[in-house]
Short mmCIF file of C-alpha atoms in Angstrom, two decimals:
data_model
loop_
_atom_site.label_atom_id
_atom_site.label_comp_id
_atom_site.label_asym_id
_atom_site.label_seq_id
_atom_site.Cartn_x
_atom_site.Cartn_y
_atom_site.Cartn_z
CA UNK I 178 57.09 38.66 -45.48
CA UNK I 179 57.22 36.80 -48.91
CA UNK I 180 60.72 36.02 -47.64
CA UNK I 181 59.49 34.69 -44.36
CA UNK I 182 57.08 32.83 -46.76
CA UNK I 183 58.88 30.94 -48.84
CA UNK I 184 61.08 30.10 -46.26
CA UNK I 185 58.43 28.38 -44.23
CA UNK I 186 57.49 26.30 -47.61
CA UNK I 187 60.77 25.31 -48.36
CA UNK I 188 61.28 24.36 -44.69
CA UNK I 189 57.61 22.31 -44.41
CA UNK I 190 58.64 20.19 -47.43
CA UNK I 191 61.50 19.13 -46.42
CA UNK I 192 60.12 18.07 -43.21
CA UNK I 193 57.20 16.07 -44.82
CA UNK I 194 59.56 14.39 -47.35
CA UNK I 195 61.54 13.55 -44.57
CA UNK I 196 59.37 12.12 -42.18
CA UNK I 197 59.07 8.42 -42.45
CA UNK I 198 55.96 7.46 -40.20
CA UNK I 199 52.43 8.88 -39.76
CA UNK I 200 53.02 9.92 -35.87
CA UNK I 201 56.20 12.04 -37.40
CA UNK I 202 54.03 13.58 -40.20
CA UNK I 203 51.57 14.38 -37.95
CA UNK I 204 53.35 16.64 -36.18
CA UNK I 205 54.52 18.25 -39.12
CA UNK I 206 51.35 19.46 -40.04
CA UNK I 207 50.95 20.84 -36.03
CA UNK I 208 54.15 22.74 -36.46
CA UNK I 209 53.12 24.02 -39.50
CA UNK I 210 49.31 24.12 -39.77
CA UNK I 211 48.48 24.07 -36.61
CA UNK I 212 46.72 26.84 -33.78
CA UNK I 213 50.36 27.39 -32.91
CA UNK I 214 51.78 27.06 -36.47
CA UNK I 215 54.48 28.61 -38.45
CA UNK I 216 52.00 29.65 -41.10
CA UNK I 217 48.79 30.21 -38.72
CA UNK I 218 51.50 33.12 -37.39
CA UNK I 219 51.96 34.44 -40.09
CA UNK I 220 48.26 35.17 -40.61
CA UNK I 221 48.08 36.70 -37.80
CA UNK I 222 50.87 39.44 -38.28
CA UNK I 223 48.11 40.35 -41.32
CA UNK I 224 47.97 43.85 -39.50
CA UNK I 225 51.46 44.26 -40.08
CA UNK I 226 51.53 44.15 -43.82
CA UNK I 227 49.78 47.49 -45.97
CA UNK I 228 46.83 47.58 -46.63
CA UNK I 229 46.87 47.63 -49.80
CA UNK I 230 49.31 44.66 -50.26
CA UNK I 231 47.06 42.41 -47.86
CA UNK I 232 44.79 40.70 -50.65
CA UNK I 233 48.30 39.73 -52.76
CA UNK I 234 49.62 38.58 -49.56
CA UNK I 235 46.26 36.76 -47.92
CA UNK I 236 46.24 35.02 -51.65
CA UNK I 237 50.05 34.17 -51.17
CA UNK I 238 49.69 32.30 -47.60
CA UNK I 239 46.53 30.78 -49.10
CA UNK I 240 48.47 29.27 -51.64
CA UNK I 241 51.52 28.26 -49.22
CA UNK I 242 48.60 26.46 -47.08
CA UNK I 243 47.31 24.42 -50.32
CA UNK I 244 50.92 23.13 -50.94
CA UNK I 245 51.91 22.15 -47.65
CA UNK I 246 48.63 20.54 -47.27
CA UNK I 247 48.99 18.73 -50.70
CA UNK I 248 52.30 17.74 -49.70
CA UNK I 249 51.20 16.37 -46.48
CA UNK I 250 48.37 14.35 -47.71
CA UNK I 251 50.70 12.75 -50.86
CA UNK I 252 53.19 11.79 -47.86
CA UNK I 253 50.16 10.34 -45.79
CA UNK I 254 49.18 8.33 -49.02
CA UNK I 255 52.44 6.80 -49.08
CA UNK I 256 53.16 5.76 -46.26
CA UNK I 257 50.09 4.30 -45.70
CA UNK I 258 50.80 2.41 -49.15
CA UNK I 259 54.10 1.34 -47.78
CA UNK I 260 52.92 -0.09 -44.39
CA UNK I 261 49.89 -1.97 -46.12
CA UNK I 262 53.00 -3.25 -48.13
CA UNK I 263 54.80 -4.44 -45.30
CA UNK I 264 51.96 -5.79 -43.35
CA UNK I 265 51.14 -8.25 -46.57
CA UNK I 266 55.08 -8.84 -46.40
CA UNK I 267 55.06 -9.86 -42.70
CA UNK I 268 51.80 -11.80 -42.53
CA UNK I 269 52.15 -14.02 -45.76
CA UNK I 270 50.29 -17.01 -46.06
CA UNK I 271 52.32 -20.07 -47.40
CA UNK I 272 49.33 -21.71 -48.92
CA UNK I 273 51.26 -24.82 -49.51
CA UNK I 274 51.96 -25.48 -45.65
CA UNK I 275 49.56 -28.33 -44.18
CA UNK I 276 46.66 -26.69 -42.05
CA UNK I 277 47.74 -27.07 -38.25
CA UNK I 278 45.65 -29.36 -36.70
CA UNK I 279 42.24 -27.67 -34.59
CA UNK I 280 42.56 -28.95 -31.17
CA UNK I 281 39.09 -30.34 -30.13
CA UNK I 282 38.55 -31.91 -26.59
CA UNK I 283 36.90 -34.73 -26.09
CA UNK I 284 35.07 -36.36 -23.50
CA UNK I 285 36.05 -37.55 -20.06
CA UNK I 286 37.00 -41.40 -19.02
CA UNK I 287 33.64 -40.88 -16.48
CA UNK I 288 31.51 -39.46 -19.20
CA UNK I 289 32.20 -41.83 -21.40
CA UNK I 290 31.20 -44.79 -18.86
CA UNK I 291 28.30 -42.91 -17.42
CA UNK I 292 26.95 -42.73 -20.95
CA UNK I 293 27.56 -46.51 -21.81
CA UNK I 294 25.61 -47.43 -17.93
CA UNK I 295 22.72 -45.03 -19.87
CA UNK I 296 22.66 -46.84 -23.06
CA UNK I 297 22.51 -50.55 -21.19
CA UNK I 298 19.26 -48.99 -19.23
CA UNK I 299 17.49 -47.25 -21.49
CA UNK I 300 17.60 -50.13 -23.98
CA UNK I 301 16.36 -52.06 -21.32
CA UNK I 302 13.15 -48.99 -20.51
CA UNK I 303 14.69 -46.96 -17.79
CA UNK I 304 14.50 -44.13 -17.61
CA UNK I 305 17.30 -41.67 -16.84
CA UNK I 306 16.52 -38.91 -13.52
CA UNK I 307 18.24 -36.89 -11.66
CA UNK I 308 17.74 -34.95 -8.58
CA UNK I 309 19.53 -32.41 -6.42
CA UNK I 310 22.68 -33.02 -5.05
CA UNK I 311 22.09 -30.64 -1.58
CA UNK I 312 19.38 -32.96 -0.27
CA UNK I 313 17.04 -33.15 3.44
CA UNK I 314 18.27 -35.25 5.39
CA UNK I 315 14.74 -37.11 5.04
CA UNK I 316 15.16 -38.13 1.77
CA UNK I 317 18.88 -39.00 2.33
CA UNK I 318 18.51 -40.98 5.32
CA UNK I 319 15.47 -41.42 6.62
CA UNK I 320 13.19 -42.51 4.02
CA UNK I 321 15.83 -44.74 3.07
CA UNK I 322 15.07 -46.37 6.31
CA UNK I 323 18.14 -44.79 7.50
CA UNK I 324 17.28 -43.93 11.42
CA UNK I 325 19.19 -41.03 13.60
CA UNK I 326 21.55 -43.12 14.91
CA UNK I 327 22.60 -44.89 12.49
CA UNK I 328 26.91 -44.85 11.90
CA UNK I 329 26.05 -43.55 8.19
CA UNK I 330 24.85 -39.70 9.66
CA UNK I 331 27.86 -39.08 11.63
CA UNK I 332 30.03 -36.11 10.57
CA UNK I 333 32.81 -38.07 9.86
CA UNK I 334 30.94 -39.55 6.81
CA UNK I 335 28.61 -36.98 5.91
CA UNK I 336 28.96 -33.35 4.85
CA UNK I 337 26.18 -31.08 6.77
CA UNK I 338 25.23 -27.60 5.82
CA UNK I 339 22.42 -27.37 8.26
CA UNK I 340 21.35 -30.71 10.57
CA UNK I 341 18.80 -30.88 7.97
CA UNK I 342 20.47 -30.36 4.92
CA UNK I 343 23.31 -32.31 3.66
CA UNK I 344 25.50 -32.81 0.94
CA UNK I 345 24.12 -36.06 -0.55
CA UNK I 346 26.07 -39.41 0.17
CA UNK I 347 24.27 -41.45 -2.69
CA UNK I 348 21.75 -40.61 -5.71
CA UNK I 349 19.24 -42.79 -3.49
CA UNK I 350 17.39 -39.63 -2.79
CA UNK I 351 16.04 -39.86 -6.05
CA UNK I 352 14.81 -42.97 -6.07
CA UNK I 353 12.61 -41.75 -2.81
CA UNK I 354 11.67 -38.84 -4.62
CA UNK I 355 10.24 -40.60 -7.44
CA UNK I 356 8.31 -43.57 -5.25
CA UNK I 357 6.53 -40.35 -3.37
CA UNK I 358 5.35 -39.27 -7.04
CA UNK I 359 2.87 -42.20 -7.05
CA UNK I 360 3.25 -43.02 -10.81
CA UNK I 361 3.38 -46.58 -11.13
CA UNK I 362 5.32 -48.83 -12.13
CA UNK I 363 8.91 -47.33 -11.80
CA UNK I 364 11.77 -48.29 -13.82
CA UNK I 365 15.01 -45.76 -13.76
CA UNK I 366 18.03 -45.23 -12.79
CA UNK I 367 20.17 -41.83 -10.81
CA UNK I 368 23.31 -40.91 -12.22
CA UNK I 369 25.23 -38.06 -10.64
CA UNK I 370 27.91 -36.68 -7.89
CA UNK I 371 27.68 -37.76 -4.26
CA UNK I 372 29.74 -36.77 -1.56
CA UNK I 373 31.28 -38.04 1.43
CA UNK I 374 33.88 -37.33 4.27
CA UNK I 375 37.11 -39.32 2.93
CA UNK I 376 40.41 -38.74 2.97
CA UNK I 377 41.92 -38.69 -0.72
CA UNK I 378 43.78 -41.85 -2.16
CA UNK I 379 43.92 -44.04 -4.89
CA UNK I 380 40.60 -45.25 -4.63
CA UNK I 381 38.91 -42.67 -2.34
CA UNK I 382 37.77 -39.30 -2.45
CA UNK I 383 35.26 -36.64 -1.00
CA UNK I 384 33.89 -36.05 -4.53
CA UNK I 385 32.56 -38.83 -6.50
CA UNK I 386 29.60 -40.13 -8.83
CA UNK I 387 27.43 -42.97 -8.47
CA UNK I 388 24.27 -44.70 -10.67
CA UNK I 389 21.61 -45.82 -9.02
CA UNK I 390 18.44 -47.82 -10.11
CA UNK I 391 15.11 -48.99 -8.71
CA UNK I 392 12.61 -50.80 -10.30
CA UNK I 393 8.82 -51.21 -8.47
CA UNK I 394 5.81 -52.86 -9.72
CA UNK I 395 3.94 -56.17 -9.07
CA UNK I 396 5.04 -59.19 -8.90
CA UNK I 397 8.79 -58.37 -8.93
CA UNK I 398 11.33 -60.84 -7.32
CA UNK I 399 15.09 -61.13 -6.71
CA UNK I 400 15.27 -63.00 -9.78
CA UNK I 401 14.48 -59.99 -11.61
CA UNK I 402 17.28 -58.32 -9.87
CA UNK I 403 19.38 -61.46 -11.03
CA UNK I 404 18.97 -61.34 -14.24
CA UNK I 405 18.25 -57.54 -14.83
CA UNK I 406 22.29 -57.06 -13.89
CA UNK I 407 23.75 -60.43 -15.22
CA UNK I 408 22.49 -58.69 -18.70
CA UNK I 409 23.87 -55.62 -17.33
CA UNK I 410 27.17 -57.26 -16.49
CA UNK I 411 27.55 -58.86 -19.80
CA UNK I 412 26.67 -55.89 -22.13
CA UNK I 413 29.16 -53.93 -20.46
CA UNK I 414 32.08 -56.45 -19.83
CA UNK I 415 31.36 -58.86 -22.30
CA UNK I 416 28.94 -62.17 -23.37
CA UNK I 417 31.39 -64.30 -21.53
CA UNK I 418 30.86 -62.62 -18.09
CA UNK I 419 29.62 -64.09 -14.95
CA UNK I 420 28.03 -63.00 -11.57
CA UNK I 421 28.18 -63.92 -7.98
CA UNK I 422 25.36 -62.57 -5.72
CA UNK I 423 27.24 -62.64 -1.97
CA UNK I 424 24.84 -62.05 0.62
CA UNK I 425 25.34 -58.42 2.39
CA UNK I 426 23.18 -55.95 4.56
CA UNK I 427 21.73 -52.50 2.88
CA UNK I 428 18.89 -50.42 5.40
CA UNK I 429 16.96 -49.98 2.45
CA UNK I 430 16.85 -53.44 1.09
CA UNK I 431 16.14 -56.58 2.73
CA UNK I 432 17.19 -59.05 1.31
CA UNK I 433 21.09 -57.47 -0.05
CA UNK I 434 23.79 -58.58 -1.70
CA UNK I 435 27.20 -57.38 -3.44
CA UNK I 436 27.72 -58.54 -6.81
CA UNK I 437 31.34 -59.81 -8.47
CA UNK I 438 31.78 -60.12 -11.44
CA UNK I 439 34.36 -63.07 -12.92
CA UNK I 440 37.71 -61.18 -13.98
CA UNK I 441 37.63 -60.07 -17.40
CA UNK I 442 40.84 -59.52 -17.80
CA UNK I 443 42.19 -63.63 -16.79
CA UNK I 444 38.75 -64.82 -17.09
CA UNK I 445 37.77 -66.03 -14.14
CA UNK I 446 41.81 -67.63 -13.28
CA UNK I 447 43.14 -65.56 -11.37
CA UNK I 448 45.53 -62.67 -11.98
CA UNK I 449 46.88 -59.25 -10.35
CA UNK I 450 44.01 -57.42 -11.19
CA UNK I 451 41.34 -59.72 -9.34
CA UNK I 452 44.11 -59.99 -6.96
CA UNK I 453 44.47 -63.81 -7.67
CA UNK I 454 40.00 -64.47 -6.96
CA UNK I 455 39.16 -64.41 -10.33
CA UNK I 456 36.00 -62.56 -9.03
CA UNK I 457 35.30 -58.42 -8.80
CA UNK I 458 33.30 -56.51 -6.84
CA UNK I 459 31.13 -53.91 -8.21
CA UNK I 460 28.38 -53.25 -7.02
CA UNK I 461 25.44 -53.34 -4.33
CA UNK I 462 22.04 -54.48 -4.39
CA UNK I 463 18.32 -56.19 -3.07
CA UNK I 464 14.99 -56.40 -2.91
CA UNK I 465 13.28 -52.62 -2.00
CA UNK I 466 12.81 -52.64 2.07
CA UNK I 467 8.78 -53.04 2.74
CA UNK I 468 9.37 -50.05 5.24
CA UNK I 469 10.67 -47.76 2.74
CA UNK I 470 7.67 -48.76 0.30
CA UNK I 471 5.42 -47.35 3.27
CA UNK I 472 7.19 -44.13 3.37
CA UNK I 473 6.96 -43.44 0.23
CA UNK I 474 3.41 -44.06 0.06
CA UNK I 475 3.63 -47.24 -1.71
CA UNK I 476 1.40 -50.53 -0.75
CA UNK I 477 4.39 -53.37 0.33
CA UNK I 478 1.44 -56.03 -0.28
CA UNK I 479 0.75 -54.84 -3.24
CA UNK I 480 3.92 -53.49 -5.37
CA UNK I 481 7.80 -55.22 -4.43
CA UNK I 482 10.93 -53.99 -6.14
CA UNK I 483 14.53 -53.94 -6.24
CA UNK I 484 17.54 -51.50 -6.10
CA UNK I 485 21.32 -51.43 -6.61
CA UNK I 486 24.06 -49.02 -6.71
CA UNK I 487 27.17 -48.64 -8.16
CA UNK I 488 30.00 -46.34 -8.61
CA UNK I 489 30.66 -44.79 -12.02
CA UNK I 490 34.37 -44.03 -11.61
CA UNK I 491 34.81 -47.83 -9.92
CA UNK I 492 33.42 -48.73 -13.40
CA UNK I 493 36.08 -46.31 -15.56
CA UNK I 494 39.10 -47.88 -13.65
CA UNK I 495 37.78 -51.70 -13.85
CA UNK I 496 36.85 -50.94 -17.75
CA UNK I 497 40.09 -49.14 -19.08
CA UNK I 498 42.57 -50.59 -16.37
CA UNK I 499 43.26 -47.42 -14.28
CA UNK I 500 44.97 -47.76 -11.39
CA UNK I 501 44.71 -44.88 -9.22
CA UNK I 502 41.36 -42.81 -9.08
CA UNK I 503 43.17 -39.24 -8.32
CA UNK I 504 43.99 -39.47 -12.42
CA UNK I 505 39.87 -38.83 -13.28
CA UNK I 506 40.54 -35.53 -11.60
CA UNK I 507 43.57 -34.13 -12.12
CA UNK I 508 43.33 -33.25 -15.70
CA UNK I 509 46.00 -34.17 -16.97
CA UNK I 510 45.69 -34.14 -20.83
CA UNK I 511 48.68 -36.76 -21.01
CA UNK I 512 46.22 -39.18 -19.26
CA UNK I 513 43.28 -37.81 -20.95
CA UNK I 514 44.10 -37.87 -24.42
CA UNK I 515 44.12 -42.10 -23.93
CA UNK I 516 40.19 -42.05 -24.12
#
């Protein structure tokens, strides 16, 4: 038995000092140490040996387990030691090497006009609301004097869920929504995504955003209107901008009118991007229908207001020269990283 003894020992450390990973040392100690082990069989042919030899040999086997399992945990130290090594080896810093560069986002051509639209406003004391964009078709239509025939509530313009519900066309809605409030006067405007049944294209799509104001309280005329977005038009194109008001027919406003604006990019001369008018369309506008007053619950001979309308992304591709509106959405970060 001491034979078979020191046969195992000699035969366990050269094993250990010959594996060269922990997976291989592991089962080192299994073969040896283990339920199935050389050594745990020898213990067990105990019976075999005389009794009056089994304390020497018990002590011997004890000892043989105390080397082994010395040995293996001095090999476990190393090559723990030598793979800490080689993972400071592989994954050296070069402090000296410039810092790359965190790639931050930034924000979108629309956001960026939306916000500027915000700024003009609320410097003038708007107030920025906003409402839900799957709307009653009262508040999209017909208290925006909108009857149920009108060409604007076919399906081939509007998006229905129910034939009450729709996806909203405009951020009018919220204009009705804060007349029926009752707090008077009202000065604000309705950012935020409309939607409507159009083919996409360079200047179309079923997915859009528009900004909305109204203004009500007494006393208020179209000059008002007039000069409330002839400020509007020069703080966002520039002091030397000018306005047309072209006569134009809205449900909800009586009188209407589209606004140009003189060509900031030839001023006023004529180039390709006013197509050779010198003038710009951008938005819509007028004097707050009596009629929708009265649905709203507001007193025509009392309070008068106005309203216009325009769309944000028609404002990103006049103000940074874009050409085709499928860009704003197709996140490109080519395009993107322009703005």
């Amino acid at each position: 038995m001491k034979e078979k003894l020191q046969s195992i020992k000699e035969d366990a450390l050269a094993q250990i000092a010959q594996a060269d990973d922990r997976n291989k040392l592991n089962e080192v100690r299994v073969s040896f140490l283990g339920k199935k082990g050389m050594l745990t069989a020898v213990l067990k042919s105990m019976k075999e040996v005389a009794p009056e030899e089994r304390p020497a040999f018990g002590q011997l086997v004890n000892e043989t387990r105390a080397l082994i399992e010395g040995a293996l945990e001095e090999r476990r130290s190393a090559l723990e030691q030598a793979a800490l090594e080689q993972q400071l080896k592989d994954e050296v810093i070069d402090v000296t090497l410039p810092a790359k560069k965190n790639n931050v986002g930034h924000r979108h051509p629309n956001t960026i006009a939306r916000e500027e639209v915000e700024r003009i406003f609320i410097g003038m004391g708007y107030e920025v609301m906003e409402g839900p964009e799957i709307e009653y078709d009262e508040y999209n239509f017909e208290k925006l004097n909108i009857p149920a025939n009108h060409p604007a509530k076919d399906e081939q313009d509007t998006f229905y869920i129910s034939k009450d519900i729709v996806l909203r066309t405009q951020t009018s809605p919220v204009q009705a929504r804060a007349m029926e409030t009752g707090k008077l006067p009202i000065r604000m405007i309705s950012p935020g995504r409309v939607f409507r049944s159009d083919e996409v294209d360079a200047t179309h799509s079923p997915s859009f955003h528009q900004i909305e104001g109204l203004v009500i309280d007494k006393n208020i005329t179209f000059a008002d209107l007039k000069g409330t977005l002839e400020q509007f038009a020069k703080e966002l194109f520039g002091e030397e901008t000018k306005t047309k008001f072209r006569p134009h027919h809205f449900p909800f406003t009586e009188p209407s009118a589209e606004v140009d604006v003189s060509c900031f990019k030839c001023k006023g001369k004529g180039c390709r991007f006013c197509k050779g008018s010198g003038w710009i369309e951008i938005l819509g506008c007028g004097m707050v229908h009596p009629h929708v007053l009265e649905m709203c619950g507001i007193d025509p001979e009392v309070y008068t207001g106005f309203a216009f309308g325009v769309g944000l992304e028609r404002i990103a591709l006049l103000k940074y020269e874009i050409d085709d509106m499928r860009l704003l959405y197709e996140n490109d970060a080519r395009f993107l990283k322009q703005f």
